[in-house]
Every structure is written in C-alpha cells, then in structure tokens.
Short mmCIF file of C-alpha atoms in Angstrom, two decimals:
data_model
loop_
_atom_site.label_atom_id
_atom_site.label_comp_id
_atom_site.label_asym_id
_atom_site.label_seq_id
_atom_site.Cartn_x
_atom_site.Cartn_y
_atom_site.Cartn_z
CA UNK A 1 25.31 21.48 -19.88
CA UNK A 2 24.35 17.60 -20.87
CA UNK A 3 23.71 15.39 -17.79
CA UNK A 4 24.62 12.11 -17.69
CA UNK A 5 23.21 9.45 -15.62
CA UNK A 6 25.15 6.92 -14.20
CA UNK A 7 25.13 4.35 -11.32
CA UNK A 8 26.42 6.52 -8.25
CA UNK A 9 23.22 8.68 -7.87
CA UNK A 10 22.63 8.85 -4.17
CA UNK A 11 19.00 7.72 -4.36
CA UNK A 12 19.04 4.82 -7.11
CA UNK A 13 22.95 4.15 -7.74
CA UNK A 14 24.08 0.80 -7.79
CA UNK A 15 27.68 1.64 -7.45
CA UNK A 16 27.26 3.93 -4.57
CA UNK A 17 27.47 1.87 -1.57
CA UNK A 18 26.80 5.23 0.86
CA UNK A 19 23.20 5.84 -1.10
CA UNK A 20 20.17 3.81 -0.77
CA UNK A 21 20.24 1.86 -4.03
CA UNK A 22 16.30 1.81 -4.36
CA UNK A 23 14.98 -0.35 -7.04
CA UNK A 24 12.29 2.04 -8.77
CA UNK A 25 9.68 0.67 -11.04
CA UNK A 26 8.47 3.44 -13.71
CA UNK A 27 5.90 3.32 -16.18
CA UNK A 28 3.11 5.59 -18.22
CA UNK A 29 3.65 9.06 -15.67
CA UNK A 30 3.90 6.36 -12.69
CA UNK A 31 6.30 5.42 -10.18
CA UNK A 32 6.61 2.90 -7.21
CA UNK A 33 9.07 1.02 -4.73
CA UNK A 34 9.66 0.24 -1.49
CA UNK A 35 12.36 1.37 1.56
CA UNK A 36 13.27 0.51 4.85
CA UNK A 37 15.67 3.21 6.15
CA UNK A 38 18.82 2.25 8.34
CA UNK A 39 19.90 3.47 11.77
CA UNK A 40 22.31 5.95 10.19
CA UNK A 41 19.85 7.62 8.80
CA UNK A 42 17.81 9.14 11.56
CA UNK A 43 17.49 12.51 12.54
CA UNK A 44 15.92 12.20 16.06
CA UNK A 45 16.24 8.81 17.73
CA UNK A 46 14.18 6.32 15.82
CA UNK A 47 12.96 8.67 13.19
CA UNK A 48 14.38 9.05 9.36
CA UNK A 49 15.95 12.44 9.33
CA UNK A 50 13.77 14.55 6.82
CA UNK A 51 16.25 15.66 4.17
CA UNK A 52 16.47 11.97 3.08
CA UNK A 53 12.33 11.64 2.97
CA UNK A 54 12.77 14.66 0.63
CA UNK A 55 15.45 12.76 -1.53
CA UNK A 56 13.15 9.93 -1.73
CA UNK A 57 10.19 11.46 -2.81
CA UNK A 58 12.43 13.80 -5.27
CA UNK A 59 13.58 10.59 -6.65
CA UNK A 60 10.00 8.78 -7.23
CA UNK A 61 8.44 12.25 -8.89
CA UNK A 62 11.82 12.09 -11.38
CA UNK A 63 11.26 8.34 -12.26
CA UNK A 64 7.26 8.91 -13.12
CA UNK A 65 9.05 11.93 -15.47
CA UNK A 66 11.40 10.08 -17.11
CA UNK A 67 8.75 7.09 -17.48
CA UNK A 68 6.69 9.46 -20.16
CA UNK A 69 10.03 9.18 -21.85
CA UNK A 70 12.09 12.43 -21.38
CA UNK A 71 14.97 13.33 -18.76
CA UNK A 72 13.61 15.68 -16.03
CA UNK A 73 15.60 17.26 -13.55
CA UNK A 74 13.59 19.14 -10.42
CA UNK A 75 12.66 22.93 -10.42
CA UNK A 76 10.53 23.03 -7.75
CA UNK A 77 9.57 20.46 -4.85
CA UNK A 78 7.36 20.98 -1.87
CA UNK A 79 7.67 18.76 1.31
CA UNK A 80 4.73 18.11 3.51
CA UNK A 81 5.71 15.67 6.44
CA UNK A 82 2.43 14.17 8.18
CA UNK A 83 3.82 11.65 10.62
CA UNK A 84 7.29 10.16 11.99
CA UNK A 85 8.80 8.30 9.25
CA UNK A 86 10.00 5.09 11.64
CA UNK A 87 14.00 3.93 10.99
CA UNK A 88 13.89 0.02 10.03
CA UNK A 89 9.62 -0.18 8.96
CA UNK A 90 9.37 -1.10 5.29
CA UNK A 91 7.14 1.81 3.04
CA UNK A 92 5.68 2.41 0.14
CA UNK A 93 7.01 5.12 -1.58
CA UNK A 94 4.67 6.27 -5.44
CA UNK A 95 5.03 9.12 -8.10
CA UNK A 96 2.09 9.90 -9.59
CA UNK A 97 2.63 12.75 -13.31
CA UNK A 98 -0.70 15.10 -12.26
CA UNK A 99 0.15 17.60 -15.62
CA UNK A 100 2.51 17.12 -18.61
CA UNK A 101 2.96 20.95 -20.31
CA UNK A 102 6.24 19.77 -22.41
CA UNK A 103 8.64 21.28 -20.74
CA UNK A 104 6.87 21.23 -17.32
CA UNK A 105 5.63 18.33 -15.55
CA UNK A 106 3.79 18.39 -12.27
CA UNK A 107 4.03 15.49 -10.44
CA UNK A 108 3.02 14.73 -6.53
CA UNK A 109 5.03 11.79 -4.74
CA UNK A 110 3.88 9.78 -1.34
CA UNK A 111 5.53 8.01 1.10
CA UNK A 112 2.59 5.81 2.85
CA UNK A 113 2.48 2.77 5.11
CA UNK A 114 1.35 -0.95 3.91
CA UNK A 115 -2.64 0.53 4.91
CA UNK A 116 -2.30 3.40 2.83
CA UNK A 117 -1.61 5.62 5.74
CA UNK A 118 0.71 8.93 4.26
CA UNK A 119 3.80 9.81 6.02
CA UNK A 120 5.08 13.05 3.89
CA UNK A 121 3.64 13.94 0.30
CA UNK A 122 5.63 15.83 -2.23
CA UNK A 123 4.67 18.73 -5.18
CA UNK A 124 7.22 19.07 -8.19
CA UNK A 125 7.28 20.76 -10.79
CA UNK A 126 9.94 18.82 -12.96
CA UNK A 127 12.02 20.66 -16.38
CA UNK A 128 12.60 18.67 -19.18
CA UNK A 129 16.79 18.69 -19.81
CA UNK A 130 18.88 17.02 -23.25
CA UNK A 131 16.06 17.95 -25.75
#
C-alpha cells in the first residue's frame, strides 16, 4: 500500500475544516507549533478531551520524522498526561527524533505551557513507509 498525503489530514489539513489545521514547523529530527483548542473539543468541562492531546503529539513526533527526510507512519505511541490541558490557553506543542535506526525512529513529543511547564509527553516509535 503507497500513502498519499494530502490536505484533509485531521491534524495538519488545510482543506479539512472539522481538523485543527496546525501549522507545523519541521527541521533536522525537530518539530514545533503552537494550539489553542476550541470548546468542542473538551472532554470534561474546560479540559481538552485526551484523544485529541494524543493526535497532537502523534502529529509533532511524525513531522520531526519526516523532517530527516523520509515518510513515517506511527507503530507505537505512549501517552503520559501530567496536568489538565485548559480549552482556549495557547501551547507549545515540540517533537524532538531521540534515535534514527533506518527503519525505526524514536521520537518523544511535548505539549508544555509558555514557562516550559509539560502538560502530556509522548514515546513513538515511528516506521519508515514508500522506500
């Protein structure tokens, strides 16, 4: 199977008015951008539901992937949620490429306030696809 990418991905689409349409900045096994979340997607009252703090931090480990020049798709990822992500604060959301194997990249992703303060922290293990 050969993936595509196109401009409706939920995280970074440009065409899909339902996603987030997050500008990412990717370069040299590192990624970075910011997000404020909207009302409709909390969880609890107030509070980002935590399947879309996974998406985002899925999304920012791809991008420092595909920044060493390769398309990656996820084969692992590992949530850790520290605080209440807050619906309508602004955050900093990086990829950082810890170990590049080839075919396997590990890369850990953070979703942190404006003092550095981490909200949820991710651990992929990303698989090189289209060789």
């Amino acid at each position: 199977m050969t993936f595509e990418r196109d401009n409706y991905c939920f995280a970074c689409g440009k065409e899909n008015t339902n996603g987030l349409q997050m500008n990412i900045e990717a370069e040299g096994g590192h990624s970075h951008t910011r997000i404020k979340f909207p009302n409709y997607m909390q969880g609890y009252n107030g509070v980002v539901h935590g399947g879309l703090i996974a998406t985002v931090l899925d999304e920012l480990a791809v991008y420092a992937g595909i920044s060493l020049g390769y398309n990656f798709a996820t084969g692992e990822i590992t949530v850790r949620f520290k605080r209440p992500v807050k619906i309508g604060d602004e955050y900093i959301v990086e990829g950082e490429v810890i170990e590049d194997r080839g075919k396997v990249v590990t890369v850990k992703s953070f979703l942190k306030d404006y003092e550095d303060v981490v909200y949820a922290r991710a651990d992929a293990k990303l698989i090189r696809i289209n060789d």
